[in-house]
Short mmCIF file of C-alpha atoms and ligand atoms in Angstrom, two decimals:
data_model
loop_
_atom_site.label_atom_id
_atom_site.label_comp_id
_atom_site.label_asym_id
_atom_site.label_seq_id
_atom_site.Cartn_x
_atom_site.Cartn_y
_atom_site.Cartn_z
CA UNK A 23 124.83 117.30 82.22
CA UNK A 24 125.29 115.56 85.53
CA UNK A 25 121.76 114.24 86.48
CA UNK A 26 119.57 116.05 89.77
CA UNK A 27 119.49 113.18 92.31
CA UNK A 28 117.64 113.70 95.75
CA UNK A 29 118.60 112.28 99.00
CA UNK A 30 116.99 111.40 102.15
CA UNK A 31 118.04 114.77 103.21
CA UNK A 32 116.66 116.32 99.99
CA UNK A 33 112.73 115.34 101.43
CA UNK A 34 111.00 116.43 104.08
CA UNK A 35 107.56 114.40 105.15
CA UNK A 36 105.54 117.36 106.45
CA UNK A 37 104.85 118.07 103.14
CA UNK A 38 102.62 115.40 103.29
CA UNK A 39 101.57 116.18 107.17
CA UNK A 40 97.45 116.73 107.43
CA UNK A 41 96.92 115.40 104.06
CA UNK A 42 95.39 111.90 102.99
CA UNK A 43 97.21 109.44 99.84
CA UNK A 44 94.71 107.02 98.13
CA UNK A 45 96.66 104.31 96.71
CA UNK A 46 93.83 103.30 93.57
CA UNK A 47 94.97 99.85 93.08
CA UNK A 48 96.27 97.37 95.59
CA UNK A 49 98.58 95.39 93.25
CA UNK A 50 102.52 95.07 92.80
CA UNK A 51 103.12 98.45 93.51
CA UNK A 52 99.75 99.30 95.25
CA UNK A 53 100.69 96.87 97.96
CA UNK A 54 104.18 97.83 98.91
CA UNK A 55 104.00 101.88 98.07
CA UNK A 56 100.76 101.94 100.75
CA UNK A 57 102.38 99.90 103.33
CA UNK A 58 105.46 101.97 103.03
CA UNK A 59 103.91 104.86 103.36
CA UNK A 60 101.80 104.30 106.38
CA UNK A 61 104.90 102.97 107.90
CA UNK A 62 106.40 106.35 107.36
CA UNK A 63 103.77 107.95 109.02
CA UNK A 64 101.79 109.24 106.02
CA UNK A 65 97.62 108.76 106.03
CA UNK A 66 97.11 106.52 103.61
CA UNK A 67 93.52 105.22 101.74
CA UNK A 68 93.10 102.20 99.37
CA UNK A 69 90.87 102.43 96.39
CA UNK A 70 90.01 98.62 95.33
CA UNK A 71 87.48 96.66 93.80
CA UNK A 72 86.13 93.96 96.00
CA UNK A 73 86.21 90.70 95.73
CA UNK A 74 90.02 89.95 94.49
CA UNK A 75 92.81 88.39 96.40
CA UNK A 76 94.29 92.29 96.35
CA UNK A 77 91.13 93.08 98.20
CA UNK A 78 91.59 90.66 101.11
CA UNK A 79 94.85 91.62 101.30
CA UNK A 80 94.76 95.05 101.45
CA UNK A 81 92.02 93.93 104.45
CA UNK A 82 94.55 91.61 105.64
CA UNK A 83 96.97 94.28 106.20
CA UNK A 84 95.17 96.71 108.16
CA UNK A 85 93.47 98.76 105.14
CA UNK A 86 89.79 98.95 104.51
CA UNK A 87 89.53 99.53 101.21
CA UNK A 88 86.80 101.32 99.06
CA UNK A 89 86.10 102.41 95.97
CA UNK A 90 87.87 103.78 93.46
CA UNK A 91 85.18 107.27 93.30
CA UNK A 92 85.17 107.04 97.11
CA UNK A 93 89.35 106.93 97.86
CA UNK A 94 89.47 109.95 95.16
CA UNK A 95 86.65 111.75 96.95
CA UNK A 96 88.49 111.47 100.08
CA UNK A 97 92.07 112.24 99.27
CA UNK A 98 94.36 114.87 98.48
CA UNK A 99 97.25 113.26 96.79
CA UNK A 100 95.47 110.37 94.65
CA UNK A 101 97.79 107.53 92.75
CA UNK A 102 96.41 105.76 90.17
CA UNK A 103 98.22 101.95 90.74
CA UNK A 104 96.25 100.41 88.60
CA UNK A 105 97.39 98.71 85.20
CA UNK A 106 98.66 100.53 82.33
CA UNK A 107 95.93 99.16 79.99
CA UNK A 108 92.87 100.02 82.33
CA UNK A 109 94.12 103.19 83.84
CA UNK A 110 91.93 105.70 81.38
CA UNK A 111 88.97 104.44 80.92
CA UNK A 112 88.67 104.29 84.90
CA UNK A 113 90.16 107.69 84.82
CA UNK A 114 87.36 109.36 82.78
CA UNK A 115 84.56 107.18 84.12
CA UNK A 116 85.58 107.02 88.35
CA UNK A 117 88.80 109.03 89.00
CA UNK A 118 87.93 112.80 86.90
CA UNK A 119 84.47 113.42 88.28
CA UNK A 120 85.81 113.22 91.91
CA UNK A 121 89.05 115.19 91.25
CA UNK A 122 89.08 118.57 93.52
CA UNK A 123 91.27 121.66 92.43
CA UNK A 124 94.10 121.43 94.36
CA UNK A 125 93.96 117.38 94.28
CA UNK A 126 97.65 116.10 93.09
CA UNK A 127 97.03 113.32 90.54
CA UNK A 128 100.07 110.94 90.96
CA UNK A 129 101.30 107.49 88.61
CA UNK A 130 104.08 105.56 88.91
CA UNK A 131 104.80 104.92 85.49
CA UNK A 132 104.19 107.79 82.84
CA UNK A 133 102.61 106.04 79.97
CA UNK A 134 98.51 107.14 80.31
CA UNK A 135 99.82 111.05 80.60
CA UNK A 136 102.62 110.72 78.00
CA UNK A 137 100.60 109.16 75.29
CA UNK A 138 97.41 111.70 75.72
CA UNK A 139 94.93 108.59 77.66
CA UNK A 140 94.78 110.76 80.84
CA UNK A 141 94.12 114.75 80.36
CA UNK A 142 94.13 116.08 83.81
CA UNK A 143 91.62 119.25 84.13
CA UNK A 144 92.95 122.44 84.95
CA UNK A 145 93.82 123.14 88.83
CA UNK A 146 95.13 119.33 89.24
CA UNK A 147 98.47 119.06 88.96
CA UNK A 148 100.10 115.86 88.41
CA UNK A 149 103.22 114.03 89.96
CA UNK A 150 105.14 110.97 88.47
CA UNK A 151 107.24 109.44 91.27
CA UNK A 152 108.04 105.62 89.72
CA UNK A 153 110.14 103.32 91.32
CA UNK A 154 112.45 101.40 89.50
CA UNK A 155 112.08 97.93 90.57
CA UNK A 156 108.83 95.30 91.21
CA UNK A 157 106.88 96.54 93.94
CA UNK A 158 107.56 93.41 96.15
CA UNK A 159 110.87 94.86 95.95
CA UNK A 160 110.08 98.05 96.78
CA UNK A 161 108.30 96.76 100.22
CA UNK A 162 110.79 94.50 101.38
CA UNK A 163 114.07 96.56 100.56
CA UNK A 164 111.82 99.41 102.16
CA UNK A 165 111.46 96.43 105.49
CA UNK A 166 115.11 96.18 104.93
CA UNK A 167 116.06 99.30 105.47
CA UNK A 168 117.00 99.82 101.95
CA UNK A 169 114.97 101.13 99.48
CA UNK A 170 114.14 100.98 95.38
CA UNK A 171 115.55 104.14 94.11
CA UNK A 172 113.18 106.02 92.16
CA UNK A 173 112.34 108.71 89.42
CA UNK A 174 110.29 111.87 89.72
CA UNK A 175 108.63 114.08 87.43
CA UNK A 176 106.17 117.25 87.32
CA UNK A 177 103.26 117.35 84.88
CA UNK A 178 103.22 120.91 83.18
CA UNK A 179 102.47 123.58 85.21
CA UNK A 180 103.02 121.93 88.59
CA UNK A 181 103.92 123.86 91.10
CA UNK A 182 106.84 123.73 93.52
CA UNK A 183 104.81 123.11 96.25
CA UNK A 184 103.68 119.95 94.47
CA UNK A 185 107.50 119.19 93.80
CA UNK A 186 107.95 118.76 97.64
CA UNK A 187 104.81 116.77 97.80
CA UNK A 188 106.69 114.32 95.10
CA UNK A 189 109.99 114.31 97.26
CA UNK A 190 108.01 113.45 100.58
CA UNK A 191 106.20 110.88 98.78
CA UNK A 192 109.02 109.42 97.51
CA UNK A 193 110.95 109.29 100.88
CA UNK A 194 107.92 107.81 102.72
CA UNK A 195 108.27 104.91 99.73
CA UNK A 196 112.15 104.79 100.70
CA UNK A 197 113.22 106.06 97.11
CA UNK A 198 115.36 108.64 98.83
CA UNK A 199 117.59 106.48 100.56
CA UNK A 200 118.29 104.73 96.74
CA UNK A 201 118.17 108.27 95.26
CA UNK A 202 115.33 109.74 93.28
CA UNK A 203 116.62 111.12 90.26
CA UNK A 204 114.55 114.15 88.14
CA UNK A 205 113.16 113.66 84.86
CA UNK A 206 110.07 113.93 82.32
CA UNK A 207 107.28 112.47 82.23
CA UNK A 208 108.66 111.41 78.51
CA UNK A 209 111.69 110.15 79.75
CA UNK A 210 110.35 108.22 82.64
CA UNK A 211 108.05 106.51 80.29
CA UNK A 212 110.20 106.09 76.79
CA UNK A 213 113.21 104.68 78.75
CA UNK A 214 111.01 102.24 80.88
CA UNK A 215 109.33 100.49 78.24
CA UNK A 216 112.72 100.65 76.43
CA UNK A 217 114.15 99.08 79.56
CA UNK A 218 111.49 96.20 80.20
CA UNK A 219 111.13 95.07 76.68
CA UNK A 220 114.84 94.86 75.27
CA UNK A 221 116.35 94.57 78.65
CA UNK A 222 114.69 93.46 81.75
CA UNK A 223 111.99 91.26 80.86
CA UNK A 224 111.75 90.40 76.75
CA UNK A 225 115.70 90.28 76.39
CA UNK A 226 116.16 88.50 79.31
CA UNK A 227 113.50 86.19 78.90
CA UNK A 228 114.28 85.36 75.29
CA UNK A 229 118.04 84.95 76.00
CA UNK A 230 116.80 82.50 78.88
CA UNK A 231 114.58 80.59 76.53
CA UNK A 232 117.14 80.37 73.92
CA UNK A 233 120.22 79.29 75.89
CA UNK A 234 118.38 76.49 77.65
CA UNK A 235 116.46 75.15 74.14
CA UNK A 236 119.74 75.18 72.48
CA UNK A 237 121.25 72.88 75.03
CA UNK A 238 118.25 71.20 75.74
CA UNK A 239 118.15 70.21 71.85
CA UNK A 240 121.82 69.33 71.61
CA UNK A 241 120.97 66.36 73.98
CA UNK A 242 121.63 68.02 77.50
CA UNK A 243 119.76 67.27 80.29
CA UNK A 244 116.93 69.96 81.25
CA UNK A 245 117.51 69.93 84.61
CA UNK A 246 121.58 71.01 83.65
CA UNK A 247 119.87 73.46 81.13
CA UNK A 248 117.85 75.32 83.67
CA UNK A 249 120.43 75.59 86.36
CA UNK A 250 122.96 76.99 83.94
CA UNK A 251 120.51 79.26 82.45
CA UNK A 252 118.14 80.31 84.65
CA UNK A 253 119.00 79.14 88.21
CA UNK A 254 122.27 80.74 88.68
CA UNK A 255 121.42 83.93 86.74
CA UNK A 256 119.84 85.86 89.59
CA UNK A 257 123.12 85.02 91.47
CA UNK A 258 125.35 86.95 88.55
CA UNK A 259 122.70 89.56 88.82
CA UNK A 260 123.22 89.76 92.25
CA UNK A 261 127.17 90.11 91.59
CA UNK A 262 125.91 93.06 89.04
CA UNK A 263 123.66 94.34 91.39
CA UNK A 264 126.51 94.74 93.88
CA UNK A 265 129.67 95.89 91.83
CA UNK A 266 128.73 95.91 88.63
CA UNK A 267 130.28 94.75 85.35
CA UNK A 268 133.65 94.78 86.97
CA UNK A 269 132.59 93.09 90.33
CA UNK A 270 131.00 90.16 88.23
CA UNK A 271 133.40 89.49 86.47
CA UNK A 272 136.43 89.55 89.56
CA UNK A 273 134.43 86.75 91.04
CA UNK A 274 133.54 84.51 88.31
CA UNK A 275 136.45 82.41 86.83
CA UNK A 276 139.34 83.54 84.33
CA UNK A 277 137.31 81.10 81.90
CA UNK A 278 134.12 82.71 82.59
CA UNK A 279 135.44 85.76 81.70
CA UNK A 280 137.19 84.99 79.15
CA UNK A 281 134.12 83.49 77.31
CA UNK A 282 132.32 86.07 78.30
CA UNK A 283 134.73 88.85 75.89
CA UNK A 284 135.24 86.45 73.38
CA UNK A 285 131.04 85.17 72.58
CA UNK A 286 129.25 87.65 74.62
CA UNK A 287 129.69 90.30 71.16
CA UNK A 288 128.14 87.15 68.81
CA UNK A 289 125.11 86.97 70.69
CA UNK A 290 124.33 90.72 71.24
CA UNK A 291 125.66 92.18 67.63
CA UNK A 292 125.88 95.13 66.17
CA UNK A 293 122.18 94.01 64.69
CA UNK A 294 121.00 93.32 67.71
CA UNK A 295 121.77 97.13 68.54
CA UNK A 296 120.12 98.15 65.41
CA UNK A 297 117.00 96.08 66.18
CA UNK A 298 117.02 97.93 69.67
CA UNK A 299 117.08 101.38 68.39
CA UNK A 300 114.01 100.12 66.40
CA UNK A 301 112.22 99.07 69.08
CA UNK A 302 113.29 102.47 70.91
CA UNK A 303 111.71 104.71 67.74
CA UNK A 304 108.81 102.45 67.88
CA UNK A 305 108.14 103.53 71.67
CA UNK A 306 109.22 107.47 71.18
CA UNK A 307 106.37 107.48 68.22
CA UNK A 308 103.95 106.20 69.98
CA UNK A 309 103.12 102.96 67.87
CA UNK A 310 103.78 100.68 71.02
CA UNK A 311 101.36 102.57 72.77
CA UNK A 312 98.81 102.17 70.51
CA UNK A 313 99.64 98.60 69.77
CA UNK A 314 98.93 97.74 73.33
CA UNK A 315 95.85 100.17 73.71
CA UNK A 316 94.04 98.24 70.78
CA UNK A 317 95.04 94.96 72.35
CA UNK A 318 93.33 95.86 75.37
CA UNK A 319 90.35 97.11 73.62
CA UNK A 320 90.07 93.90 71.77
CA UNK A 321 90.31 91.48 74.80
CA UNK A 322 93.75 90.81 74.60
CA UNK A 323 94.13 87.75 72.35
CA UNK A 324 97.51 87.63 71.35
CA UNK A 325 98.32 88.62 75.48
CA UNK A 326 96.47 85.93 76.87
CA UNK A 327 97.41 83.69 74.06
CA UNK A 328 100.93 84.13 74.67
CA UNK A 329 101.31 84.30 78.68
CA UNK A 330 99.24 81.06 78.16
CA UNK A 331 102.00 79.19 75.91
CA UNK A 332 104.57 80.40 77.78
CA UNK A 333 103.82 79.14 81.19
CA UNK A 334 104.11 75.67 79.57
CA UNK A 335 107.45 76.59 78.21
CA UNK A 336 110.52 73.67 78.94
CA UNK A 337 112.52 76.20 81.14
CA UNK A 338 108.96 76.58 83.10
CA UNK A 339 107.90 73.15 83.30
CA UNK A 340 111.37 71.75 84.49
CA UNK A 341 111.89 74.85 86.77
CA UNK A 342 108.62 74.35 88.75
CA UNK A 343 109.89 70.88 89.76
CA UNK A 344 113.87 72.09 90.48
CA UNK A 345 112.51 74.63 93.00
CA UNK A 346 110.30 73.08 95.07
CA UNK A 347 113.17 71.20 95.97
CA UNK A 348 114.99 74.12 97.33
CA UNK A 349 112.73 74.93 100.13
CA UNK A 350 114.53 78.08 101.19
CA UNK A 351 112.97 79.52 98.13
CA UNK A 352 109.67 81.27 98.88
CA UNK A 353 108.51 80.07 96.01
CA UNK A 354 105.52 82.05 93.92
CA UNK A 355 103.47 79.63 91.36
CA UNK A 356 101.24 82.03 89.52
N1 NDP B 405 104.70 96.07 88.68
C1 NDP B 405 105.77 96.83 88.91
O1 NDP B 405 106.73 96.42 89.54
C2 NDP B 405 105.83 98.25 88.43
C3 NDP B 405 104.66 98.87 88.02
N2 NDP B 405 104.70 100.21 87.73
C4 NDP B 405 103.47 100.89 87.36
O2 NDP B 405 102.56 100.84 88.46
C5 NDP B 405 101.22 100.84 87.98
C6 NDP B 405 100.49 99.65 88.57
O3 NDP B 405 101.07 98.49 88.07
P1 NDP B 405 101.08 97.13 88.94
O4 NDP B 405 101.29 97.45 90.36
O5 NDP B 405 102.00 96.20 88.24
O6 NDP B 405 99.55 96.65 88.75
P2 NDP B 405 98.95 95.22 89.19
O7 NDP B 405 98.44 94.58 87.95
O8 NDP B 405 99.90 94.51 90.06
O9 NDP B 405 97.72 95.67 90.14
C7 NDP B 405 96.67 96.34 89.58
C8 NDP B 405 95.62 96.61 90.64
O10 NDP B 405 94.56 97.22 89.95
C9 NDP B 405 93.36 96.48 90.14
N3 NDP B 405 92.62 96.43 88.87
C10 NDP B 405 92.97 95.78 87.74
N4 NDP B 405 92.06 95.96 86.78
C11 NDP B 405 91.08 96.74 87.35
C12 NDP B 405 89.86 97.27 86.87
N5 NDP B 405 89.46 97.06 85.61
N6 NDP B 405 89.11 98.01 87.71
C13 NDP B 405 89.53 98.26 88.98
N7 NDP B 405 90.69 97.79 89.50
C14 NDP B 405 91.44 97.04 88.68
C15 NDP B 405 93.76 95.11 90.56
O11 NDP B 405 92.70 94.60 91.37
P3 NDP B 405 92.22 93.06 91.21
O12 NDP B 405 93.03 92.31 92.17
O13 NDP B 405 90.77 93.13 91.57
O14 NDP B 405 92.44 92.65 89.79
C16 NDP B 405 95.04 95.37 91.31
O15 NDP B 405 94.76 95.65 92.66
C17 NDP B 405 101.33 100.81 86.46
O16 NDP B 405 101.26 102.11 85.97
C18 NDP B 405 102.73 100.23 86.24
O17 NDP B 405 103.27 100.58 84.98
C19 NDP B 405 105.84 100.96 87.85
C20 NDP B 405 107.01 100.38 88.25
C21 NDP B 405 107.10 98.97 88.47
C1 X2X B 406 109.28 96.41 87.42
C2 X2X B 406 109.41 97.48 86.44
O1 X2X B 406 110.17 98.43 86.61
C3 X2X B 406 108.76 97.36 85.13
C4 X2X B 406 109.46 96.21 84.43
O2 X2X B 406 108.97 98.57 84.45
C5 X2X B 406 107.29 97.09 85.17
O3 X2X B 406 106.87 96.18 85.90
O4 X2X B 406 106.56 97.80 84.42
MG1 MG B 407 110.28 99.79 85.26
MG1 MG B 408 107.34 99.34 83.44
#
């Protein structure tokens, strides 16, 4: 069945005329979903801890932010933007107590409803609208003119009237003029995780990794081996982004493509399809969830261990150098 997409046209901002958002979180998405909003004319509150960089900024761009118990006190449509890992224990010790009936309880990524670590009460209905993109994306394609399509999904028992709420939120993010496409809170969050850790981010950043040590180790330059394997990559994406598989492939070379048919299927095998479904069944059971959960709850060693070792990776230490050459690039050392 043909999926239910919603277009600028489909949204109407009046839904969210008279009535005040509080953005709890002024991070990735926190940042660009509140600037978009106001922008679009909607009343918008930050919830943030002082004393961050995410604090001055939100200052820095007009906001004056408060607390998380205060921004929930004040709202009527409140979105919790804060990380995954964090977002229910603040829930059930800052964000509950101030909930109002009739308050819409809002996420951009399903996970804390989904796997049982936020229970709304009754009388608050809740509203996944999730872009699918970073959130610096989703400010500057929204600057652009463009905007990060998005998903949207009703908690059960929401009402229509809530629905609407969703759709105008989502067009004052610019989702509508990507397309907003309706789902489950389930789906949202199984196929997201699905997509960052076999897709997006862990398959691309293994393939990465691997393609540059293997040349790196036959004797090539590093330099050569982070051009060819990192550098150039976001300009195929682009090419993907653009026209897809077929567009890609028109405007790289006959060799290119060529190579592509012929090695392309011994990298990504039939096992590596296998290992993905495992990975899926892993997220639709829940164990990922609760995997990460305990992480959290035990200070996040292997996490912290890992993003350490990483950063010091080949790829990263020879890339820091190769772009601070290109000036043009406004370039983000974290
Ligand atoms: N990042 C992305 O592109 C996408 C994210 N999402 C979803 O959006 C939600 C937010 O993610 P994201 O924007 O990446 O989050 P970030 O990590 O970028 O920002 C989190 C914000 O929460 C604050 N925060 C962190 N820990 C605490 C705490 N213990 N108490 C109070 N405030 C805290 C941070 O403040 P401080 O500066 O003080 O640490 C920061 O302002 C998540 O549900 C995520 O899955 C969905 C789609 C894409
Ligand atoms: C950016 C995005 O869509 C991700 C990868 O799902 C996320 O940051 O969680
Ligand atoms: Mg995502
Ligand atoms: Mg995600």
């Amino acid at each position: 069945m043909a999926a239910t997409i919603y277009y600028e046209n489909d949204a109407d901002l009046s839904h969210l005329k008279g009535k005040t958002v509080a953005i709890l979180g002024y991070g990735s998405q926190g940042h660009a979903q509140a600037q978009n909003l106001r922008d679009s004319g909607c009343n918008v509150i930050i919830g943030q801890r002082p004393g961050s960089a995410n604090y001055d900024l939100a200052v820095s761009h007009g906001f004056e932010p408060m607390s998380i118990e205060d921004a929930t006190k004040a709202a009527d449509v409140i979105n919790i933007l804060l990380p995954d890992e964090v977002q229910g224990d603040i829930y059930r010790d800052s964000i509950e107590p101030n909930l109002k009936p009739g308050n819409v309880l809002m996420c951009s990524h399903g996970f804390n409803i989904h796997f049982g670590q936020i229970q709304p009460p009754k009388g608050i209905d809740t509203l996944l609208v999730a872009p699918k993109g970073p959130g610096h994306l989703v400010r500057s394609e929204y600057v652009k003119g463009g905007g990060v399509p998005c998903l949207i999904a009703l908690g059960e028992g929401a009402s229509e009237a809530t629905k609407q709420i969703g759709l105008a939120y989502a067009k004052g993010i610019g989702g509508t003029r990507g397309g907003v496409i309706e789902t489950s809170f389930a789906e949202e969050t199984e196929t997201d995780l699905f997509g960052e850790q076999v897709v997006l981010c862990g398959g691309v950043s293994e393939l990465v990794k691997a393609g540059f040590e293997t040349l790196v180790e036959a004797g090539y330059q590093p330099e050569m081996a982070y051009f060819e394997c990192m550098h150039e990559l976001k300009l195929i994406v682009d090419l993907l982004y653009e026209g897809g598989l077929s567009y890609m492939r028109y405007s790289i070379s006959n060799t290119a493509e060529y190579g592509d048919y012929v090695s392309g299927p011994r990298i990504i095998t039939p096992e590596t399809k296998a290992e993905m479904k495992r990975v899926l069944n892993e997220i639709q059971c829940g164990e990922f969830a609760r995997k990460w959960i305990s992480e959290n709850r035990a200070g996040a060693p292997f996490f912290k261990a890992t993003r350490r070792r990483e950063r010091e990776h080949g790829v990263e230490q020879v890339g820091r150098g190769l772009r601070r050459m290109m000036t043009w690039i406004d370039e983000k050392e974290v």
